[in-house]
Coordinates of C-alpha atoms in Angstrom, one line a residue:
M17 CA 0.0 0.0 0.0
P18 CA 1.5 3.4 -1.0
A19 CA 2.9 5.5 1.9
D20 CA 0.4 8.4 1.3
V21 CA -2.5 6.0 1.6
L22 CA -1.1 4.5 4.8
T23 CA -0.7 8.0 6.2
R24 CA -4.3 8.8 5.3
I25 CA -5.7 5.7 6.9
G26 CA -3.6 6.3 10.0
R27 CA -5.0 9.8 10.4
L28 CA -8.5 8.4 9.9
R29 CA -8.0 5.8 12.7
R30 CA -6.8 8.5 15.1
K31 CA -9.9 10.7 14.5
R32 CA -12.3 10.8 17.4
T33 CA -15.3 11.9 15.4
R34 CA -15.9 10.6 11.8
R35 CA -18.4 11.4 9.1
V36 CA -19.5 8.0 7.8
V37 CA -21.9 7.0 5.0
G38 CA -23.8 3.8 5.3
L39 CA -25.2 2.0 2.2
I40 CA -27.4 -1.1 1.9
S41 CA -30.0 -2.7 -0.4
G42 CA -31.9 -5.3 1.7
T43 CA -33.8 -8.5 0.9
S44 CA -36.7 -6.5 -0.7
A45 CA -34.2 -5.2 -3.3
D46 CA -36.2 -2.0 -3.9
G47 CA -33.3 0.4 -3.9
V48 CA -30.3 1.7 -1.9
S49 CA -30.8 3.1 1.6
A50 CA -28.2 5.7 2.3
V51 CA -27.3 7.6 5.4
V52 CA -24.8 10.2 6.5
T53 CA -23.8 9.8 10.1
E54 CA -21.5 11.5 12.6
I55 CA -20.0 8.9 14.8
T56 CA -17.9 9.7 17.9
G57 CA -15.9 6.9 19.6
S58 CA -16.4 3.2 19.0
G59 CA -17.6 0.1 20.7
V60 CA -19.8 0.7 23.7
E61 CA -18.6 4.3 23.8
T62 CA -20.2 5.0 20.4
R63 CA -22.3 8.2 20.1
L64 CA -24.1 8.6 16.8
R65 CA -26.1 11.3 15.0
V66 CA -28.0 10.8 11.8
V67 CA -27.2 13.8 9.5
A68 CA -29.2 12.7 6.4
F69 CA -31.1 9.7 5.1
R70 CA -32.8 8.7 1.9
T71 CA -33.7 5.6 -0.1
Y72 CA -32.9 5.7 -3.8
P73 CA -35.1 3.3 -5.7
Y74 CA -33.6 1.0 -8.3
P75 CA -34.7 2.0 -11.8
A76 CA -37.2 -0.6 -13.0
A77 CA -34.8 -2.1 -15.5
L78 CA -32.0 -2.4 -12.9
R79 CA -34.3 -4.0 -10.4
E80 CA -35.4 -6.5 -12.9
E81 CA -31.8 -7.4 -13.5
V82 CA -31.2 -7.8 -9.8
F83 CA -34.2 -10.1 -9.4
R84 CA -32.9 -12.3 -12.2
L85 CA -29.9 -13.0 -10.1
F86 CA -32.1 -14.4 -7.3
S87 CA -33.3 -17.3 -9.4
A88 CA -31.2 -20.4 -10.4
E89 CA -33.3 -20.4 -13.6
T90 CA -32.3 -16.9 -14.7
A91 CA -29.0 -16.2 -12.9
T92 CA -25.7 -16.7 -14.8
V93 CA -22.1 -16.2 -13.6
D94 CA -21.3 -13.7 -16.3
R95 CA -24.3 -11.6 -15.5
A96 CA -23.6 -11.7 -11.8
C97 CA -20.0 -10.6 -12.5
E98 CA -21.2 -7.7 -14.7
M99 CA -24.0 -6.6 -12.2
N100 CA -21.4 -6.5 -9.4
F101 CA -19.7 -3.6 -11.1
V102 CA -23.0 -2.0 -12.3
L103 CA -24.3 -1.9 -8.7
G104 CA -21.0 -0.6 -7.5
G105 CA -21.5 2.4 -9.7
F106 CA -25.1 2.8 -8.6
F107 CA -24.1 2.6 -4.9
A108 CA -21.4 5.2 -5.5
D109 CA -23.8 7.6 -7.2
C110 CA -26.2 7.2 -4.2
A111 CA -23.5 8.1 -1.8
I112 CA -22.5 11.2 -3.8
R113 CA -26.1 12.3 -4.2
L114 CA -27.0 12.0 -0.6
V115 CA -23.8 13.9 0.5
E116 CA -24.6 16.7 -1.9
E117 CA -28.3 16.8 -0.8
A118 CA -27.1 17.1 2.8
G119 CA -25.2 20.3 1.9
L120 CA -21.8 18.6 2.2
N121 CA -19.0 17.7 -0.2
I122 CA -17.8 14.2 -0.8
G123 CA -14.4 15.3 0.6
D124 CA -16.2 15.9 3.9
I125 CA -16.8 12.2 4.3
D126 CA -14.2 10.1 6.1
L127 CA -15.5 6.6 5.4
I128 CA -18.2 4.6 3.6
G129 CA -19.6 1.3 4.8
S130 CA -21.4 -0.6 2.1
H131 CA -23.3 -3.9 2.5
G132 CA -24.1 -4.2 -1.2
Q133 CA -26.9 -6.4 -2.5
T134 CA -27.2 -10.0 -1.3
I135 CA -27.9 -12.3 -4.2
H136 CA -27.3 -15.6 -2.3
H137 CA -27.0 -16.6 1.3
S138 CA -26.3 -20.2 2.2
P139 CA -25.9 -20.4 6.0
Q140 CA -26.4 -24.2 6.4
P141 CA -23.3 -26.3 6.7
G142 CA -22.2 -28.6 3.9
E143 CA -19.1 -29.9 2.2
V144 CA -17.5 -30.2 -1.2
C145 CA -14.3 -32.2 -1.3
G146 CA -13.9 -31.7 2.4
Y147 CA -14.3 -27.9 2.3
G148 CA -17.3 -26.1 3.9
T149 CA -20.0 -24.7 1.7
R150 CA -21.5 -22.2 4.2
S151 CA -21.3 -19.0 2.2
T152 CA -22.8 -15.6 1.3
L153 CA -22.5 -13.4 -1.8
Q154 CA -23.1 -9.6 -2.0
I155 CA -22.6 -7.6 -5.1
G156 CA -22.0 -3.8 -5.5
E157 CA -18.2 -3.7 -6.0
P158 CA -16.6 -1.7 -3.2
A159 CA -13.5 -1.0 -5.3
V160 CA -15.8 0.9 -7.7
I161 CA -17.3 2.8 -4.8
A162 CA -13.9 3.8 -3.4
E163 CA -12.6 4.8 -6.8
R164 CA -15.7 6.8 -7.8
T165 CA -16.0 8.7 -4.5
G166 CA -12.4 8.9 -3.4
V167 CA -13.5 7.8 0.0
P168 CA -12.1 4.7 1.9
T169 CA -14.8 2.1 1.7
V170 CA -15.4 -0.9 4.0
A171 CA -17.5 -3.8 2.7
D172 CA -18.0 -7.6 2.7
F173 CA -19.1 -7.5 6.4
R174 CA -20.6 -11.0 6.5
K175 CA -17.7 -13.1 5.3
A176 CA -15.3 -13.0 8.3
D177 CA -18.1 -14.2 10.5
I178 CA -18.7 -17.2 8.2
A179 CA -15.0 -17.9 8.0
A180 CA -15.1 -18.1 11.8
G181 CA -17.9 -20.7 11.8
G182 CA -20.9 -18.3 12.0
E183 CA -23.8 -17.8 9.7
G184 CA -22.8 -14.3 8.6
A185 CA -26.0 -13.0 10.1
P186 CA -27.6 -11.4 11.9
L187 CA -25.3 -8.4 12.2
T188 CA -27.8 -5.9 13.5
P189 CA -27.5 -7.1 17.2
Y190 CA -24.1 -5.4 17.5
L191 CA -25.6 -2.0 16.8
D192 CA -28.6 -2.8 19.1
Y193 CA -26.2 -3.8 21.9
I194 CA -23.9 -0.8 21.7
L195 CA -26.7 1.8 21.2
H196 CA -29.9 0.4 22.8
R197 CA -29.1 -1.7 25.8
H198 CA -30.8 -0.5 29.0
P199 CA -29.8 -1.0 32.6
E200 CA -33.4 -1.7 33.9
L201 CA -35.6 -2.6 30.9
S202 CA -35.5 -5.7 28.8
R203 CA -36.0 -4.8 25.1
V204 CA -36.7 -6.5 21.8
L205 CA -35.5 -4.7 18.8
Q206 CA -37.7 -6.1 16.0
N207 CA -36.8 -5.4 12.4
I208 CA -39.3 -6.1 9.7
G209 CA -37.5 -5.7 6.4
G210 CA -37.7 -8.3 3.6
I211 CA -36.8 -10.8 6.3
A212 CA -37.8 -10.2 9.9
N213 CA -35.2 -10.4 12.7
L214 CA -35.1 -9.7 16.4
T215 CA -32.5 -8.8 19.0
Y216 CA -33.4 -9.5 22.6
L217 CA -31.5 -7.3 25.1
P218 CA -32.2 -8.3 28.7
A219 CA -31.9 -5.5 31.3
G220 CA -28.3 -4.8 32.0
A221 CA -27.2 -7.1 29.2
S222 CA -23.6 -8.1 28.4
A223 CA -22.6 -9.0 24.9
Q224 CA -22.9 -12.7 25.9
D225 CA -26.5 -12.2 27.0
V226 CA -27.8 -11.0 23.6
V227 CA -30.2 -13.3 21.7
A228 CA -30.7 -12.6 18.1
F229 CA -32.0 -14.4 15.0
D230 CA -34.2 -14.2 11.9
T231 CA -37.9 -14.9 12.8
G232 CA -38.9 -15.6 9.2
P233 CA -40.4 -13.6 6.3
G234 CA -41.0 -9.9 6.9
N235 CA -42.2 -8.0 3.8
T236 CA -40.8 -10.3 1.1
L237 CA -43.8 -12.6 0.9
I238 CA -46.3 -9.8 1.0
D239 CA -44.4 -7.9 -1.7
A240 CA -44.2 -10.9 -3.9
V241 CA -47.9 -11.5 -3.7
V242 CA -48.6 -7.8 -4.5
R243 CA -46.3 -7.9 -7.5
H244 CA -47.9 -11.0 -8.8
Y245 CA -51.5 -9.8 -8.7
T246 CA -50.8 -6.3 -9.9
G247 CA -48.4 -7.4 -12.7
G248 CA -45.7 -5.4 -11.1
A249 CA -47.6 -2.1 -11.1
Q250 CA -47.4 -2.2 -7.3
T251 CA -44.4 -3.5 -5.5
Y252 CA -45.6 -3.5 -1.9
D253 CA -48.7 -3.0 0.2
R254 CA -48.6 0.7 1.1
D255 CA -49.8 1.2 4.7
G256 CA -51.2 -2.3 4.7
R257 CA -54.3 -1.1 2.8
I258 CA -54.6 -4.3 0.7
A259 CA -54.3 -6.6 3.7
A260 CA -56.8 -4.5 5.6
R261 CA -59.4 -5.3 2.9
G262 CA -58.8 -9.0 3.1
T263 CA -59.5 -11.8 5.7
V264 CA -56.8 -14.0 7.2
D265 CA -57.4 -17.6 6.3
A266 CA -56.7 -19.8 9.3
T267 CA -56.2 -23.0 7.2
L268 CA -53.5 -21.4 5.0
L269 CA -51.9 -19.7 7.9
Q270 CA -51.5 -22.9 9.9
E271 CA -50.0 -24.6 6.8
L272 CA -47.5 -21.9 6.4
L273 CA -46.5 -22.0 10.0
S274 CA -45.6 -25.7 9.6
H275 CA -42.5 -24.6 7.6
P276 CA -39.5 -26.2 9.4
Y277 CA -37.7 -22.9 9.7
F278 CA -40.0 -21.7 12.5
S279 CA -39.2 -24.7 14.8
R280 CA -35.5 -24.6 14.1
R281 CA -33.5 -23.4 17.2
P282 CA -31.3 -20.3 17.1
P283 CA -28.8 -19.3 16.0
K284 CA -30.5 -19.3 12.6
T285 CA -30.8 -17.0 9.6
T286 CA -32.9 -17.2 6.5
G287 CA -33.5 -15.3 3.2
R288 CA -34.9 -15.6 -0.3
E289 CA -33.6 -19.1 -0.6
E290 CA -36.4 -20.2 1.8
F291 CA -38.9 -17.4 1.6
G292 CA -38.4 -15.9 -1.8
E293 CA -40.2 -16.1 -5.2
A294 CA -40.6 -19.9 -5.2
F295 CA -42.2 -19.9 -1.8
A296 CA -44.5 -17.1 -2.8
R297 CA -45.7 -19.0 -5.9
K298 CA -46.6 -22.0 -3.7
V299 CA -48.5 -19.7 -1.3
I300 CA -50.4 -18.1 -4.1
S301 CA -51.2 -21.5 -5.7
R302 CA -52.4 -22.9 -2.4
G303 CA -54.4 -19.8 -1.5
E304 CA -56.2 -19.9 -4.9
A305 CA -56.9 -23.6 -4.4
L306 CA -58.6 -22.7 -1.1
G307 CA -60.7 -20.1 -3.0
L308 CA -58.9 -17.1 -1.6
G309 CA -58.7 -13.7 -3.4
F310 CA -55.8 -11.3 -3.7
E311 CA -56.6 -9.3 -0.6
D312 CA -57.1 -12.5 1.5
I313 CA -53.7 -13.9 0.5
V314 CA -52.0 -10.6 1.3
A315 CA -53.7 -10.5 4.7
T316 CA -52.6 -14.1 5.4
A317 CA -49.0 -13.4 4.3
A318 CA -49.0 -10.4 6.7
A319 CA -50.5 -12.6 9.5
L320 CA -47.6 -15.1 8.9
T321 CA -45.1 -12.4 9.6
V322 CA -46.9 -11.4 12.8
E323 CA -47.5 -14.9 14.1
S324 CA -44.0 -16.1 13.3
I325 CA -42.6 -13.1 15.2
A326 CA -44.9 -13.7 18.2
R327 CA -44.1 -17.4 18.3
A328 CA -40.4 -16.7 18.1
Y329 CA -40.7 -14.6 21.4
E330 CA -42.7 -17.5 23.0
H331 CA -40.5 -20.4 22.0
H332 CA -37.0 -19.1 21.3
L333 CA -36.3 -16.5 23.9
P334 CA -35.0 -17.4 27.4
E335 CA -37.8 -18.7 29.7
G336 CA -38.8 -16.5 32.6
R337 CA -37.4 -13.4 31.0
A338 CA -39.8 -10.5 30.7
I339 CA -40.1 -8.2 27.7
D340 CA -40.7 -4.6 28.8
E341 CA -40.9 -3.0 25.3
V342 CA -40.6 -3.8 21.6
Y343 CA -39.2 -1.4 19.1
V344 CA -40.0 -2.0 15.4
S345 CA -37.8 -0.9 12.5
G346 CA -37.7 -1.5 8.8
G347 CA -40.4 -0.9 6.2
G348 CA -42.8 -3.0 8.1
A349 CA -43.0 -0.4 10.8
R350 CA -44.9 1.8 8.3
N351 CA -47.4 -1.0 7.5
R352 CA -50.4 -0.1 9.7
F353 CA -52.0 -3.6 9.3
L354 CA -48.8 -5.3 10.4
M355 CA -48.3 -2.9 13.4
E356 CA -51.9 -3.1 14.6
A357 CA -51.8 -6.9 14.3
L358 CA -48.5 -7.1 16.1
R359 CA -49.7 -4.9 18.9
S360 CA -52.8 -7.0 19.3
R361 CA -50.9 -10.2 19.3
L362 CA -48.2 -9.0 21.9
D363 CA -50.6 -7.1 24.2
P364 CA -49.9 -5.9 26.9
I365 CA -46.2 -5.4 25.8
P366 CA -45.8 -1.9 24.3
V367 CA -44.9 -2.1 20.6
L368 CA -43.3 1.2 19.6
P369 CA -41.7 2.6 16.4
Y370 CA -37.9 2.5 16.3
D371 CA -37.9 6.3 15.6
R372 CA -38.4 6.8 19.4
L373 CA -34.8 5.7 19.9
G374 CA -33.5 8.6 17.7
I375 CA -33.0 6.8 14.3
P376 CA -35.6 6.7 11.5
C377 CA -37.2 3.3 11.2
E378 CA -36.1 2.8 7.6
A379 CA -32.6 4.0 8.2
K380 CA -31.5 1.4 10.8
E381 CA -29.7 -1.1 8.4
A382 CA -27.9 1.8 6.6
V383 CA -26.8 3.1 10.0
L384 CA -25.6 -0.4 10.9
M385 CA -23.3 -0.3 7.8
A386 CA -21.9 3.0 9.0
V387 CA -21.3 1.6 12.5
L388 CA -19.6 -1.5 11.2
A389 CA -17.3 0.5 9.0
N390 CA -16.4 2.7 12.0
E391 CA -15.7 -0.4 14.1
H392 CA -13.5 -1.9 11.3
I393 CA -11.4 1.3 11.1
S394 CA -11.1 1.3 14.9
G395 CA -9.9 -2.4 14.8
N396 CA -12.9 -3.7 16.9
P397 CA -14.6 -7.1 16.4
S398 CA -18.3 -6.4 15.6
N399 CA -20.0 -9.7 15.3
L400 CA -21.8 -11.3 18.3
P401 CA -20.9 -15.0 18.4
A402 CA -24.0 -15.7 20.6
A403 CA -26.1 -14.5 17.7
T404 CA -24.3 -15.7 14.6
G405 CA -22.8 -19.0 16.0
A406 CA -19.2 -18.0 15.2
R407 CA -16.4 -19.5 17.2
R408 CA -15.1 -16.1 18.2
A409 CA -15.6 -12.4 17.8
V410 CA -13.8 -11.0 14.6
V411 CA -13.3 -7.7 12.9
L412 CA -15.8 -7.6 10.1
G413 CA -15.3 -6.2 6.6
A414 CA -12.5 -5.5 4.1
L415 CA -11.0 -2.0 3.5
F416 CA -10.7 -0.5 0.0
P417 CA -8.6 2.5 0.8
A418 CA -9.1 4.7 -2.3
S419 CA -6.2 6.8 -3.5

């Protein structure tokens, strides 16, 4: 590494407060969530302020290309290779646009943390020729981001955890632990993105006390059903209006809850491989066989999200531990049908929007990327082995220093 680059990285590591951009496209693959943060300190001493946040939707043609990579029938190695660089350019443009919209210059940014776009996540152990097949793949080339922006970029956050025997997920519990633990209250931080995941923080929690895992589908099944019946004219159920017009079908719901993922013990993670388009097609086919209409299938898909979350609390959290409050983040926090159903199902536990903790609901995962980049440059491990199943805590991410 050239001496001037080493000098720059050394100065960055010595800074007490850093401006960090976080970038991510989640399981829903609807666009890039981008955030500008100011982070002071690191680890449990972290203090964070959100300066600006925005989601930049994928253009329709780009989103279609991304979705082709989710299916074994349409994905090809050469297209994945090409789209890695295409998305790197798109992510870089999103970072530059947000910084400018925040009234800053890209030169004011110290660091970028980019998750990229997951196109495959295979957390279950297996072997080929004696070598493990547990793996994950995100695209959105960080070398392109660093080159286009001129800002050191940290990416590939999941791979070090997998190399250490973990599932590469969930990563959000680290942010929850350092920012949201409480000395007297036991909290659940519930994210409802494409996939739903929870972090349980018992009162006065240490890192070893944290319980975290994916509960199952969040919005991904709902979105797939909406896309199917509207021919792509609608990509999600805005405010839960479609579900509100339907009726939850108990027969279909119970069949869906028999999926083996829900009874699997943590640590566990899931994704489109289990709850993606193929799963949605089966749900739609079965729903129609039961005589259900569009709205009924959407309502039942939403009920699956709610019931799988509630059952995860009942069956997979430590027995005898109270839950004092639940904070919901992700796009699902804006779905009124989901939130009302979740409040009813968890009553009398307060179910609150994550905004109450000072970070916009939709910004949480982008903020996580900024935090993980900050931890990387500080030299701190930022996985929680109790959540991911890794053998040990490791520094996450790889640095692309720019020049």
